[in-house]
């Protein structure tokens, strides 16, 4: 077995009514000044935020609330919120929402703990993050996995760059996961979330490591099969509690790195997708399915055995040569994305066919103007990024 380091310290409260335990859990960690972060207002419409505010106030905790986080969260909002949270002297940051809200809360937590440092300096790598403030997440959408992940993704609207910061300090102290809270999410967001969950494991499964850990593979294959099965239930029965529970739990397990232990992560499609979101503000999950088929079509011959294993274990494709199985696995995955009504090219994504200059701009953004490569399964340089974008550009 390959060596690995796995740290996943988040205390998870999962199931119906999970959010009723927020005050008692925050107090158990000795915190009393709670800065609540939320998004565009869905948590007010559903009554979730007022319920949480009443609960915390009744428990004697001090509160300040700041909404307005947008999907693909922006740096300027984060800077303003850090200022407010510092004046309030917050000792706990509580996110109520999806991945964008949780990622913004992570940034606020880092900002509060590091006065005088510009928050983007952590994202750009100029300054190393050494300390943070405790964070909790009340999850309203099964998707990004931010409730347990070591990652937080922000968009710098001044440069159009969307990038992630990876550090164990991003792992929340607490996560409250009640699958019923996700029932009010728009259908498109639910299936974008499901695509993201699946992709977090796929981006770890496609490895060039000669001997990936068997246990990691079995967990990854089981998780992918489970997501596919329960997503199909949600297609015709969107308020099925058991199906949403399975999806929500898979969302956390898919991105806390359990499905990638002992191997190098790839994340090519995330890098390519982030630039589409940075430039066109498209939903994260949709950006991933847009490029996946093109990426797979471009790289599968680097390791056909791995793609054939994916086809066999995830899609039960047992007939044919290694090459035939690999190709069938790619085709069936693309067909599955279409079944979920997810885009598989630029036109379906809604951005239309792009000119050569835009393709080059996107490839430059992925590769820092051609000065670096990203990903591990097939290293993506500027020319490769352009090829893959071009394959999706119809
Ligand atoms: O803003 P509100 O009003 O809350 O509405 C949101 C938003 O419009 C809505 N929504 C969420 N839960 C709802 C709901 N509406 C009604 N009822 C509910 N229960 O859904 C919209 C999208 O929300 P968002 O938080 O953007 O979605 P998601 O959870 O998919 O997060 C996407 C963001 O996370 C990043 C993505 O890049 C993107 O910026 N990621 C974060 C990762 C991480 N931190 O580990 C990893 C991922 O790979 C990803 O990059
Ligand atoms: Zn993702």
Coordinates of C-alpha atoms in Angstrom, one line a residue, residues 31-358:
X31 CA -17.1 29.9 21.4
X32 CA -19.6 32.7 21.9
X33 CA -19.4 35.3 19.2
X34 CA -20.8 33.9 16.0
X35 CA -20.5 35.6 12.6
X36 CA -23.0 34.1 10.2
X37 CA -22.4 34.0 6.5
X38 CA -25.1 33.3 3.9
X39 CA -25.8 33.7 0.2
X40 CA -28.5 35.3 -2.0
X41 CA -31.4 34.8 0.4
X42 CA -32.7 31.2 -0.1
X43 CA -32.0 30.6 3.7
X44 CA -34.3 33.5 4.6
X45 CA -37.1 32.3 2.2
X46 CA -36.9 28.7 3.6
X47 CA -37.0 30.1 7.2
X48 CA -33.7 28.3 8.0
X49 CA -31.7 31.4 8.9
X50 CA -34.4 32.9 11.3
X51 CA -34.6 29.5 13.0
X52 CA -30.8 29.4 13.5
X53 CA -30.7 33.0 14.7
X54 CA -33.5 32.3 17.3
X55 CA -31.7 29.2 18.5
X56 CA -28.3 30.9 19.0
X57 CA -29.8 34.0 20.6
X58 CA -31.8 31.8 23.0
X59 CA -28.6 30.0 23.9
X60 CA -27.0 33.3 24.9
X61 CA -24.6 33.6 21.9
X62 CA -23.8 36.9 20.3
X63 CA -24.5 37.1 16.6
X64 CA -23.8 39.2 13.5
X65 CA -25.2 38.2 10.2
X66 CA -23.9 39.0 6.7
X67 CA -25.5 37.8 3.5
X68 CA -24.8 38.4 -0.2
X69 CA -22.3 35.7 -1.2
X70 CA -22.8 34.9 -4.9
X71 CA -22.1 31.5 -6.6
X72 CA -18.4 31.5 -7.7
X73 CA -17.8 33.7 -4.6
X74 CA -15.9 37.0 -5.1
X75 CA -12.9 38.4 -3.3
X76 CA -14.5 41.9 -2.7
X77 CA -17.3 40.5 -0.7
X78 CA -14.9 38.5 1.4
X79 CA -12.8 41.5 2.1
X80 CA -15.8 43.5 3.3
X81 CA -17.0 40.6 5.5
X82 CA -13.6 40.2 7.1
X83 CA -13.7 43.8 8.1
X84 CA -17.2 43.4 9.7
X85 CA -16.2 40.2 11.5
X86 CA -13.1 41.7 13.0
X87 CA -15.0 44.8 14.3
X88 CA -17.5 42.3 15.8
X89 CA -14.6 40.3 17.3
X90 CA -16.0 37.0 16.0
X91 CA -14.6 33.8 17.4
X92 CA -16.7 31.4 15.3
X93 CA -17.7 31.7 11.6
X94 CA -20.9 29.9 10.7
X95 CA -21.7 29.3 7.0
X96 CA -25.4 28.6 6.2
X97 CA -25.6 27.6 2.5
X98 CA -23.7 25.7 -0.2
X99 CA -20.1 25.6 -1.2
X100 CA -19.9 29.3 -2.2
X101 CA -21.0 30.4 1.3
X102 CA -18.8 27.8 3.1
X103 CA -15.7 28.9 1.0
X104 CA -16.4 32.5 1.8
X105 CA -16.8 31.7 5.5
X106 CA -13.4 29.9 5.4
X107 CA -11.8 33.0 3.9
X108 CA -13.5 35.2 6.6
X109 CA -12.1 32.9 9.3
X110 CA -8.6 33.2 7.9
X111 CA -8.9 36.9 7.6
X112 CA -10.1 37.4 11.2
X113 CA -7.1 35.3 12.4
X114 CA -4.6 37.2 10.4
X115 CA -5.2 41.0 10.7
X116 CA -3.0 43.0 8.4
X117 CA -2.6 40.3 5.7
X118 CA -4.5 40.8 2.4
X119 CA -6.6 37.6 2.1
X120 CA -5.7 37.1 -1.6
X121 CA -2.1 36.7 -0.6
X122 CA -3.0 33.3 0.9
X123 CA -4.7 32.3 -2.3
X124 CA -1.9 33.5 -4.6
X125 CA 0.7 31.7 -2.4
X126 CA 2.5 34.9 -1.5
X127 CA 1.9 34.2 2.3
X128 CA 1.5 30.8 3.9
X129 CA -1.6 30.4 6.1
X130 CA -0.5 29.3 9.6
X131 CA -3.7 30.0 11.7
X132 CA -7.4 30.5 11.4
X133 CA -10.7 30.9 13.3
X134 CA -13.1 28.0 14.0
X135 CA -15.7 27.4 11.2
X136 CA -19.0 25.6 11.1
X137 CA -21.1 24.7 8.0
X138 CA -24.9 24.2 7.9
X139 CA -25.1 22.6 4.5
X140 CA -28.0 23.3 2.2
X141 CA -26.8 21.7 -1.0
X142 CA -24.9 18.4 -1.6
X143 CA -22.2 19.4 -4.0
X144 CA -18.8 20.9 -3.4
X145 CA -17.9 18.9 -0.3
X146 CA -16.5 22.1 1.3
X147 CA -18.1 21.0 4.6
X148 CA -15.2 18.6 5.2
X149 CA -12.7 19.5 2.5
X150 CA -9.3 21.1 2.8
X151 CA -10.1 23.5 0.0
X152 CA -11.7 26.9 -0.5
X153 CA -12.3 28.5 -4.0
X154 CA -12.5 32.2 -4.6
X155 CA -12.7 34.4 -7.7
X156 CA -10.6 37.5 -7.9
X157 CA -12.9 39.7 -10.0
X158 CA -10.1 42.1 -10.8
X159 CA -8.1 39.5 -12.7
X160 CA -10.9 37.0 -13.6
X161 CA -8.8 34.3 -11.9
X162 CA -10.7 31.6 -9.9
X163 CA -8.5 29.6 -7.7
X164 CA -8.5 27.3 -4.7
X165 CA -6.4 27.3 -1.5
X166 CA -5.6 23.9 -0.1
X167 CA -4.7 23.5 3.5
X168 CA -6.0 21.5 6.4
X169 CA -6.8 24.8 8.1
X170 CA -9.8 24.9 5.7
X171 CA -11.4 21.9 7.3
X172 CA -14.4 23.0 9.3
X173 CA -14.7 22.2 13.0
X174 CA -18.4 21.4 12.7
X175 CA -20.7 20.4 9.8
X176 CA -24.5 20.1 10.2
X177 CA -25.9 18.0 7.4
X178 CA -29.7 17.6 7.2
X179 CA -30.5 16.2 3.7
X180 CA -34.1 17.7 4.0
X181 CA -32.5 21.2 3.8
X182 CA -31.4 20.4 0.2
X183 CA -35.0 19.8 -1.0
X184 CA -35.6 23.5 -1.7
X185 CA -32.6 23.8 -4.0
X186 CA -33.3 24.3 -7.8
X187 CA -33.2 21.1 -9.8
X188 CA -30.3 22.3 -11.9
X189 CA -28.2 23.1 -8.8
X190 CA -28.9 19.6 -7.4
X191 CA -27.7 17.9 -10.6
X192 CA -24.7 20.3 -10.9
X193 CA -23.9 19.3 -7.4
X194 CA -24.2 15.6 -8.2
X195 CA -21.9 16.0 -11.1
X196 CA -19.4 17.8 -8.9
X197 CA -19.5 15.0 -6.3
X198 CA -18.9 12.4 -8.9
X199 CA -16.1 14.4 -10.4
X200 CA -14.3 14.8 -7.1
X201 CA -13.8 11.0 -7.1
X202 CA -13.2 10.7 -10.8
X203 CA -10.4 13.3 -10.7
X204 CA -8.7 11.1 -8.0
X205 CA -9.5 7.8 -9.6
X206 CA -7.7 8.6 -12.9
X207 CA -4.2 8.2 -11.7
X208 CA -1.0 7.1 -13.4
X209 CA 0.2 5.6 -10.1
X210 CA 1.4 2.1 -11.0
X211 CA -0.1 0.5 -7.8
X212 CA -3.0 2.5 -6.5
X213 CA -4.3 1.3 -3.1
X214 CA -6.9 -1.4 -3.5
X215 CA -9.0 -0.1 -0.6
X216 CA -9.0 3.4 -2.0
X217 CA -10.1 2.0 -5.4
X218 CA -12.9 0.0 -3.8
X219 CA -14.2 3.0 -1.8
X220 CA -14.0 5.2 -5.0
X221 CA -15.8 2.7 -7.2
X222 CA -18.5 2.1 -4.5
X223 CA -19.0 5.8 -4.1
X224 CA -19.3 6.4 -7.9
X225 CA -21.9 3.6 -8.3
X226 CA -23.8 4.9 -5.3
X227 CA -24.0 8.5 -6.6
X228 CA -25.1 7.3 -10.0
X229 CA -27.8 5.0 -8.5
X230 CA -29.3 7.6 -6.2
X231 CA -29.0 10.5 -8.6
X232 CA -31.4 8.5 -10.9
X233 CA -33.9 8.2 -8.0
X234 CA -33.7 12.0 -7.5
X235 CA -34.5 12.6 -11.2
X236 CA -38.0 11.3 -10.8
X237 CA -38.4 11.7 -7.0
X238 CA -36.6 14.9 -6.0
X239 CA -37.7 14.8 -2.3
X240 CA -36.6 11.2 -1.6
X241 CA -34.9 11.5 1.8
X242 CA -32.9 8.3 1.5
X243 CA -31.5 9.2 -1.9
X244 CA -30.7 12.7 -0.9
X245 CA -29.0 11.4 2.3
X246 CA -26.8 9.0 0.2
X247 CA -25.9 11.9 -2.2
X248 CA -25.1 14.3 0.7
X249 CA -22.9 11.8 2.5
X250 CA -21.1 10.9 -0.7
X251 CA -20.5 14.6 -1.3
X252 CA -18.5 14.8 1.9
X253 CA -16.6 11.5 1.4
X254 CA -15.8 12.3 -2.2
X255 CA -13.9 15.5 -1.4
X256 CA -12.4 14.9 2.1
X257 CA -9.7 12.9 0.2
X258 CA -10.8 9.4 1.4
X259 CA -11.2 8.4 -2.3
X260 CA -7.7 9.5 -3.2
X261 CA -5.5 8.2 -0.5
X262 CA -2.1 7.0 -1.6
X263 CA -2.1 8.5 -5.1
X264 CA -1.5 11.8 -6.9
X265 CA -4.7 13.8 -7.6
X266 CA -5.3 14.8 -11.2
X267 CA -8.0 17.6 -11.2
X268 CA -7.5 18.6 -14.8
X269 CA -11.2 19.1 -15.4
X270 CA -11.4 21.3 -12.3
X271 CA -8.6 23.5 -13.6
X272 CA -10.1 23.7 -17.1
X273 CA -13.6 24.3 -15.6
X274 CA -12.5 27.0 -13.1
X275 CA -11.4 29.2 -16.0
X276 CA -14.8 28.8 -17.7
X277 CA -16.5 29.9 -14.4
X278 CA -13.9 32.7 -14.0
X279 CA -14.6 34.1 -17.5
X280 CA -18.3 33.2 -18.0
X281 CA -19.6 32.8 -14.4
X282 CA -21.0 29.4 -15.2
X283 CA -22.0 27.0 -12.5
X284 CA -19.1 24.9 -11.3
X285 CA -20.6 21.4 -11.8
X286 CA -21.7 22.4 -15.4
X287 CA -18.2 23.6 -16.2
X288 CA -16.9 20.1 -15.3
X289 CA -19.3 18.0 -17.4
X290 CA -18.6 20.4 -20.3
X291 CA -15.0 19.5 -20.5
X292 CA -14.9 15.9 -19.1
X293 CA -15.7 14.1 -22.3
X294 CA -13.1 16.1 -24.3
X295 CA -10.5 15.5 -21.6
X296 CA -11.2 11.8 -21.5
X297 CA -11.2 11.5 -25.2
X298 CA -7.8 13.3 -25.3
X299 CA -6.0 11.4 -22.5
X300 CA -7.5 7.8 -22.3
X301 CA -4.8 6.2 -24.4
X302 CA -2.2 7.2 -21.7
X303 CA -3.6 4.5 -19.5
X304 CA -6.4 2.4 -21.3
X305 CA -6.3 -0.2 -18.5
X306 CA -7.4 2.4 -15.9
X307 CA -10.3 3.6 -18.1
X308 CA -11.3 0.0 -18.7
X309 CA -11.3 -0.7 -15.0
X310 CA -13.5 2.4 -14.5
X311 CA -15.9 1.0 -17.2
X312 CA -16.0 -2.4 -15.5
X313 CA -16.3 -1.5 -11.9
X314 CA -18.5 1.6 -12.2
X315 CA -20.6 0.9 -15.3
X316 CA -20.5 -3.0 -15.3
X317 CA -19.1 -3.1 -18.8
X318 CA -17.4 -6.5 -19.0
X319 CA -17.4 -7.3 -22.8
X320 CA -14.7 -6.4 -25.2
X321 CA -11.0 -5.6 -25.3
X322 CA -9.3 -3.2 -22.9
X323 CA -9.6 -0.4 -25.6
X324 CA -13.3 -1.1 -26.3
X325 CA -14.2 -1.1 -22.6
X326 CA -12.3 2.1 -22.1
X327 CA -14.1 3.8 -24.9
X328 CA -17.5 2.4 -23.9
X329 CA -16.9 3.7 -20.3
X330 CA -16.3 7.2 -21.7
X331 CA -19.4 7.1 -23.9
X332 CA -21.7 5.9 -21.1
X333 CA -20.4 8.6 -18.8
X334 CA -21.2 11.3 -21.3
X335 CA -24.7 9.8 -21.9
X336 CA -25.2 9.8 -18.1
X337 CA -24.4 13.5 -17.9
X338 CA -26.9 14.1 -20.7
X339 CA -29.5 12.0 -18.7
X340 CA -29.0 14.5 -15.9
X341 CA -29.4 17.3 -18.4
X342 CA -25.8 18.5 -17.8
X343 CA -23.9 20.2 -20.6
X344 CA -21.2 18.3 -22.5
X345 CA -19.9 21.1 -24.8
X346 CA -19.8 24.9 -25.0
X347 CA -23.1 25.3 -26.7
X348 CA -24.9 23.2 -24.1
X349 CA -23.2 25.2 -21.4
X350 CA -24.8 28.3 -22.8
X351 CA -21.7 30.2 -23.8
X352 CA -21.8 29.4 -27.5
X353 CA -18.9 28.5 -29.8
X354 CA -15.8 30.6 -28.9
X355 CA -13.1 32.1 -31.2
X356 CA -9.4 31.2 -31.3
X357 CA -8.5 34.2 -29.1
X358 CA -10.8 33.1 -26.3

